[in-house]
C-alpha cells in the first residue's frame, strides 16, 4: 500500500460526532508514523501471521482503519514485510482490538468504518484484560497525563504476551522524559525512535512481571471536602480538586434542591457526590463522555456510600437523557477538544443543558472569567445571573426559559 493511499484514507475520516471545525482534524502524523513503524517491525509487525494487535487511544479510528487497510493490501499482495505470509481470513491474527476512552471516539470509529465500507475486522473493548490479553503488538497514542500512561503501561505489562512490542507515539512537543521513565517502570527495554514530522515513537518491550493488584482507580481522602475521591489515570484533575470546581462548590448551599440533578462532565464525580450528600432527597446523575471518568465517578459514589442516590452514565453531552428531564445541572465545562483549546466543547454542553433542563430549571456553571460565556448562556438557556466572582473564575446561574417565552 503506497504512502499516499494511507493519507488518502485518512483524509476521508471525520471526527463526527465530536466537535468538528476547520482547524481540527481526525488524524495526525503520529498515526501514520505508528502504522509505518508497525509494518516495518521485523518478525513482530502486525502483518505477520500470529500477530495479535491491540490499539489504545485511537482518536477517531485512523489507527484501526489504517491497520485494517494495510492488512487488506498485504493479503492482496501489494504490500507487507519481506518474508511474511499473508493471512487472508485474519484467522491467525484475529480481529484488531481497540480501546478509546471517549465515547465520541468510539462512535467516530464506527461512523468512519461505515463511510469506508469496512464491515468487520475490529472489536471495541473497555480498558482491561479483554483488550490486551495475549497481544503481541500494542499501538498507543501517548496520553496527555503520566497517570494515564502509568495505568496503560501497567495493564499492557500485566495482560499482554511476554513478547509484546509496544509502540507508543506522540507529538514531540507533548512528550516528556517522564514518559520514558513511566515505560521503564513496566518494561525492561525502552528505545526512543527517530522523530518524523514532529512525531516520535517510544518502543518498549520485555514487560516486567506485575506485582500486586492493578493500581487504579486510586482512592484518596480529601480532608477539605471530607470526601474519598477515586480516580483512574485518564480522569480530569486525578484525585485532586480543580480550583474552578472548588469555587463552584462554595455555592452549594445556595443551589436549589432538585428532583433530578445532573453533574454534567462529572470527571471523578466530586460535584455529584457533594451535591448528593447535601440534598439526600435528590436523584443525581453523574455523566461524562470518558470511560475513565465514569469508572472514577462510580467508585467515588461507592466509596462515600452514595451509590444508591447517584446514577453514573457514559454519554456524549447527555444525548441519552430526554428533553426536560432535569431541574438542575451543575457544570465545570471543558475547554479542550483533545490537545487543542477550543470553546466548542463547553458550548456543546451548554447547548445540551438547554435541551435537558425542564422549564424553570437551572444551570449552575463556573468558568474562567475571560471566556465570556454569558451571551451563550443567555441565548441557549435563559436569564443568567452572576452569583460569584473571584480573581480567576465566575459562577453563574441560568434559568431555563419556558417554551412559550
Ligand atoms: C473541566 S472537567 C470537569 C470534571 C469534574 N466535573 C470536576 O469538576 O472535576 C470537564 C469534563 O467534561 C467532560 N466532557 C467533555 N466533553 C463532554 C461531552 N461532550 N459529554 C460529556 N462529558 C464531556 C470531560 O471528559 C471532563 O471530565
XYZ file of C-alpha atoms and ligand atoms in Angstrom:
432
model
C 0.000 0.000 0.000
C 1.555 3.294 -1.061
C 2.158 6.152 1.368
C -0.366 8.402 -0.300
C -3.020 5.618 -0.133
C -2.873 5.785 3.671
C -3.052 9.560 3.565
C -5.976 9.463 1.179
C -7.755 7.044 3.558
C -7.025 9.403 6.468
C -8.342 12.382 4.519
C -11.737 10.633 4.320
C -12.019 10.311 8.112
C -14.231 12.660 10.096
C -14.472 13.492 13.798
C -18.288 13.278 13.941
C -19.982 13.117 16.451
C -17.164 15.008 18.184
C -16.851 18.751 17.692
C -15.827 19.467 14.087
C -14.020 22.594 12.902
C -11.676 23.610 10.105
C -8.648 23.634 12.440
C -9.426 20.214 13.986
C -8.620 17.059 12.005
C -9.337 13.378 12.595
C -5.736 12.102 12.383
C -2.190 13.288 12.873
C 1.348 12.437 11.754
C 1.724 10.155 14.801
C -0.989 7.818 13.463
C 0.926 7.425 10.230
C 4.287 7.009 11.953
C 2.833 4.314 14.240
C 1.422 2.345 11.318
C 4.557 2.683 9.189
C 6.738 1.585 12.095
C 4.437 -1.336 12.916
C 4.586 -2.626 9.350
C 8.377 -2.440 9.293
C 8.980 -4.241 12.603
C 10.959 -7.390 11.917
C 9.027 -10.559 12.844
C 6.546 -8.861 15.200
C 4.841 -6.436 12.797
C 1.115 -6.703 12.512
C 1.152 -8.139 9.003
C 2.926 -11.252 10.253
C 0.861 -14.377 10.894
C 0.230 -14.871 14.579
C 0.375 -11.156 15.324
C -2.293 -10.059 17.816
C -2.779 -6.324 17.518
C -4.319 -4.124 20.220
C -4.722 -0.368 19.888
C -5.103 2.038 22.796
C -6.155 5.642 22.387
C -7.159 5.636 18.714
C -8.719 9.083 18.397
C -11.231 8.716 15.552
C -10.263 5.371 14.025
C -7.190 6.285 11.946
C -5.044 3.591 13.570
C -7.658 0.838 13.455
C -8.887 1.531 9.950
C -5.356 2.200 8.715
C -4.168 -1.148 10.146
C -7.082 -2.972 8.512
C -6.375 -1.290 5.169
C -2.704 -2.256 5.374
C -3.640 -5.848 6.194
C -6.096 -5.968 3.308
C -3.481 -4.557 0.926
C -0.912 -7.089 2.085
C -3.296 -10.001 1.570
C -3.906 -8.662 -1.929
C -0.155 -8.923 -2.374
C 0.536 -5.215 -2.748
C 2.471 -4.670 0.473
C 3.814 -6.403 3.533
C 7.117 -7.121 5.117
C 9.574 -9.377 3.348
C 9.029 -12.989 4.315
C 5.571 -12.516 5.832
C 2.891 -14.940 4.714
C -0.410 -13.104 4.218
C -3.340 -14.319 6.280
C -6.377 -13.582 4.098
C -9.050 -14.608 6.594
C -7.423 -12.948 9.611
C -7.703 -16.375 11.231
C -4.225 -16.294 12.662
C -4.124 -12.652 13.580
C -7.665 -12.275 14.942
C -9.591 -9.017 14.907
C -7.878 -5.759 15.775
C -8.854 -4.927 19.363
C -9.237 -1.258 20.171
C -9.983 0.864 23.211
C -10.888 4.539 23.108
C -11.602 6.353 26.339
C -14.060 8.838 24.918
C -17.469 7.684 23.688
C -17.393 10.130 20.762
C -14.146 8.480 19.608
C -15.794 5.041 19.726
C -18.731 6.332 17.721
C -16.460 8.160 15.257
C -14.565 4.917 14.583
C -17.831 3.100 13.779
C -19.045 6.026 11.693
C -15.758 6.204 9.740
C -15.779 2.421 9.237
C -19.275 2.750 7.747
C -18.157 5.573 5.455
C -15.231 3.486 4.203
C -17.380 0.356 3.786
C -15.453 -1.567 6.491
C -17.866 -4.073 7.984
C -15.663 -6.026 10.407
C -12.137 -6.895 11.397
C -12.086 -4.854 14.604
C -13.646 -5.128 18.062
C -14.103 -2.281 20.539
C -13.228 -3.120 24.155
C -13.349 -1.470 27.537
C -9.915 -0.893 29.032
C -8.524 -4.047 30.655
C -7.677 -7.709 30.197
C -10.135 -8.398 27.357
C -8.455 -5.731 25.264
C -4.887 -6.740 25.946
C -4.681 -10.436 26.783
C -2.147 -12.182 24.553
C -1.465 -9.063 22.434
C 1.874 -9.272 20.641
C 1.803 -5.694 19.361
C 0.236 -2.651 21.019
C -0.075 0.678 19.248
C -0.606 3.547 21.638
C -1.252 7.236 21.098
C 0.587 8.633 24.114
C -1.900 10.199 26.539
C -1.610 13.680 27.997
C -1.131 12.631 31.603
C 1.570 10.458 33.113
C -1.051 8.845 35.355
C -2.933 7.630 32.289
C 0.290 6.310 30.780
C 1.077 4.594 34.090
C -2.298 2.834 34.086
C -1.928 1.850 30.428
C 1.661 0.602 30.745
C 0.779 -1.379 33.867
C -2.140 -3.069 32.084
C -0.124 -3.870 28.962
C 2.690 -5.398 31.029
C 0.151 -7.313 33.125
C -2.015 -8.783 30.352
C -0.142 -8.866 27.040
C 2.027 -11.611 25.572
C 5.531 -11.776 27.136
C 6.987 -10.993 23.695
C 4.780 -7.930 23.223
C 6.188 -4.893 21.426
C 4.647 -1.570 22.377
C 4.841 1.375 20.016
C 3.871 4.498 21.935
C 3.757 7.571 19.730
C 3.115 11.250 20.282
C 3.749 14.766 19.052
C 7.274 15.708 20.167
C 6.036 18.965 21.757
C 3.721 16.980 24.058
C 6.310 14.363 25.041
C 8.480 14.426 28.152
C 11.242 12.326 29.683
C 8.736 11.413 32.381
C 7.031 9.226 29.753
C 10.217 7.210 29.214
C 10.505 6.809 32.987
C 6.929 5.502 33.276
C 7.505 2.985 30.481
C 10.812 1.920 32.040
C 8.998 1.040 35.264
C 6.951 -1.540 33.331
C 9.290 -2.659 30.528
C 12.874 -3.892 30.570
C 13.706 -2.118 27.315
C 12.543 1.313 26.140
C 14.029 2.809 22.987
C 13.149 6.254 21.634
C 12.963 6.114 17.828
C 13.922 8.796 15.321
C 11.399 11.649 15.058
C 9.498 12.256 11.812
C 7.246 15.216 11.003
C 7.393 16.325 14.653
C 6.177 12.947 15.964
C 8.219 10.352 17.787
C 7.769 6.762 18.927
C 8.966 5.118 22.116
C 9.387 1.387 21.550
C 9.003 -0.749 24.683
C 9.415 -4.489 25.144
C 10.238 -7.123 27.766
C 7.332 -6.425 30.147
C 8.281 -6.628 33.818
C 6.159 -9.024 35.855
C 3.343 -7.133 37.579
C 3.447 -7.052 41.364
C 0.284 -6.672 43.454
C -3.171 -5.625 42.317
C -3.772 -3.154 39.484
C -3.126 0.313 40.993
C -6.140 2.147 39.505
C -8.564 3.580 40.448
C -6.613 5.320 43.192
C -8.661 6.443 46.238
C -7.592 9.484 48.265
C -9.341 11.061 51.256
C -9.817 14.742 50.559
C -9.887 16.299 54.020
C -11.058 19.696 52.742
C -14.221 18.117 51.339
C -14.491 15.195 53.752
C -14.828 13.002 50.677
C -12.980 9.979 49.310
C -12.113 10.798 45.702
C -11.399 7.903 43.321
C -9.561 8.364 40.036
C -8.464 6.297 37.094
C -5.366 7.532 35.284
C -7.118 9.399 32.477
C -9.595 11.398 34.516
C -9.509 15.196 34.718
C -7.661 16.502 37.839
C -6.863 12.960 39.081
C -7.706 12.616 42.766
C -7.224 16.379 43.196
C -9.770 19.193 43.439
C -9.800 21.553 40.454
C -9.742 25.198 41.550
C -12.760 26.039 39.387
C -14.689 23.157 40.947
C -13.651 24.330 44.424
C -15.114 27.767 43.678
C -18.362 26.297 42.295
C -18.731 24.170 45.438
C -18.660 27.322 47.602
C -22.151 27.995 46.240
C -23.541 24.576 47.126
C -25.669 25.959 49.994
C -27.385 28.335 47.536
C -28.188 25.714 44.893
C -31.846 24.630 44.856
C -32.858 21.132 45.998
C -33.730 19.262 42.806
C -35.934 16.324 41.923
C -33.249 15.314 39.409
C -29.828 16.995 39.349
C -27.119 16.264 36.765
C -23.368 16.635 37.215
C -22.509 17.236 33.559
C -18.909 16.328 32.625
C -18.569 14.708 36.041
C -14.896 13.654 35.973
C -14.310 11.904 39.319
C -17.852 12.807 40.400
C -16.869 15.257 43.147
C -19.677 17.679 42.325
C -22.273 14.890 42.133
C -21.135 13.465 45.473
C -21.040 16.818 47.287
C -24.464 17.809 45.938
C -25.995 14.388 46.688
C -24.745 14.417 50.250
C -26.191 17.870 50.901
C -29.501 17.036 49.176
C -30.429 13.484 50.213
C -33.867 13.822 48.620
C -32.455 14.498 45.151
C -31.793 11.908 42.497
C -28.411 12.663 40.919
C -26.936 11.635 37.564
C -23.176 11.929 37.039
C -22.354 11.793 33.342
C -19.225 12.111 31.218
C -18.047 11.124 27.756
C -14.923 9.464 29.195
C -14.892 5.825 30.341
C -12.150 6.631 32.866
C -14.314 9.431 34.268
C -17.432 7.324 34.716
C -15.425 4.464 36.268
C -13.946 7.023 38.671
C -17.286 8.677 39.469
C -18.858 5.273 40.128
C -16.008 4.405 42.506
C -16.293 7.806 44.237
C -20.053 7.341 44.740
C -19.497 3.854 46.176
C -16.600 4.899 48.408
C -18.822 7.544 50.012
C -21.946 5.404 50.345
C -23.807 7.476 47.741
C -24.203 4.872 45.010
C -27.919 4.371 45.675
C -28.518 8.081 45.061
C -26.120 8.671 42.151
C -26.542 7.060 38.723
C -23.425 7.144 36.561
C -23.742 7.316 32.788
C -21.180 7.391 29.981
C -22.684 9.579 27.289
C -21.934 12.404 24.890
C -23.496 15.640 26.155
C -26.477 13.900 27.842
C -27.685 12.544 24.482
C -29.388 9.641 26.303
C -31.402 11.890 28.642
C -34.851 13.017 27.454
C -35.626 16.704 26.941
C -36.814 18.422 30.120
C -35.555 15.568 32.337
C -33.513 17.586 34.874
C -34.293 20.563 37.052
C -30.698 21.333 37.986
C -27.465 20.908 36.002
C -24.038 21.593 37.503
C -21.174 22.161 35.086
C -17.469 22.903 35.135
C -17.073 22.895 31.344
C -14.105 21.553 29.387
C -12.053 23.982 27.367
C -10.081 21.409 25.397
C -11.011 19.242 22.448
C -8.220 16.635 22.552
C -4.973 18.604 22.788
C -6.472 21.779 21.261
C -8.001 24.598 23.308
C -11.434 25.079 21.790
C -14.561 26.770 23.142
C -16.752 24.360 21.149
C -16.601 21.635 23.802
C -18.035 23.910 26.514
C -20.650 25.450 24.237
C -21.831 21.991 23.192
C -22.534 21.163 26.862
C -24.314 24.461 27.486
C -26.500 23.822 24.456
C -27.225 20.301 25.731
C -28.193 21.740 29.124
C -30.755 23.933 27.355
C -32.391 20.798 25.970
C -32.299 18.641 29.113
C -33.398 21.274 31.642
C -37.109 21.466 32.387
C -38.629 24.959 32.067
C -37.680 26.873 35.215
C -34.731 24.525 35.844
C -31.277 25.965 36.458
C -27.764 25.536 35.077
C -25.028 26.490 37.542
C -21.661 26.798 35.891
C -18.138 28.003 36.641
C -15.712 29.311 34.043
C -12.567 31.327 33.585
C -13.850 34.906 33.611
C -12.096 35.758 30.331
C -14.203 33.162 28.479
C -17.333 35.370 28.288
C -19.817 32.515 28.324
C -22.688 34.780 29.455
C -24.079 35.617 25.975
C -24.226 31.891 25.110
C -25.821 31.075 28.477
C -28.393 33.800 27.967
C -29.203 32.623 24.456
C -29.124 28.843 24.965
C -30.574 28.597 28.499
C -32.221 31.872 29.521
C -31.865 34.680 32.076
C -28.380 34.392 33.612
C -27.196 35.979 36.851
C -23.666 36.140 38.189
C -23.656 34.551 41.637
C -19.938 34.848 42.370
C -16.616 36.002 41.025
C -13.026 35.691 42.287
C -9.842 36.916 40.578
C -9.969 33.997 38.136
C -13.448 32.492 37.908
C -17.087 33.461 37.513
C -20.031 31.362 38.712
C -23.387 31.913 37.041
C -26.901 30.520 37.461
C -29.077 30.452 34.322
C -32.800 29.718 34.410
C -34.281 27.733 31.553
C -36.925 29.856 29.905
C -40.250 28.157 29.262
C -41.078 27.143 25.689
C -43.565 29.953 25.075
C -41.152 32.732 26.073
C -13.271 20.573 33.399
S -13.613 18.864 33.502
C -14.618 18.830 34.977
C -14.619 17.492 35.651
C -15.365 17.430 37.013
N -16.722 17.898 36.915
C -14.630 18.236 38.055
O -15.169 19.253 38.419
O -13.518 17.849 38.450
C -14.774 18.652 32.175
C -15.276 17.247 31.959
O -16.203 17.274 30.867
C -16.104 16.059 30.152
N -16.667 16.271 28.805
C -16.134 16.972 27.783
N -16.943 16.929 26.707
C -18.001 16.170 27.061
C -19.174 15.717 26.370
N -19.386 16.055 25.102
N -20.070 14.966 27.036
C -19.842 14.601 28.333
N -18.747 14.971 29.024
C -17.840 15.753 28.402
C -14.617 15.752 30.186
O -14.368 14.377 29.939
C -14.230 16.202 31.607
O -14.302 15.124 32.508
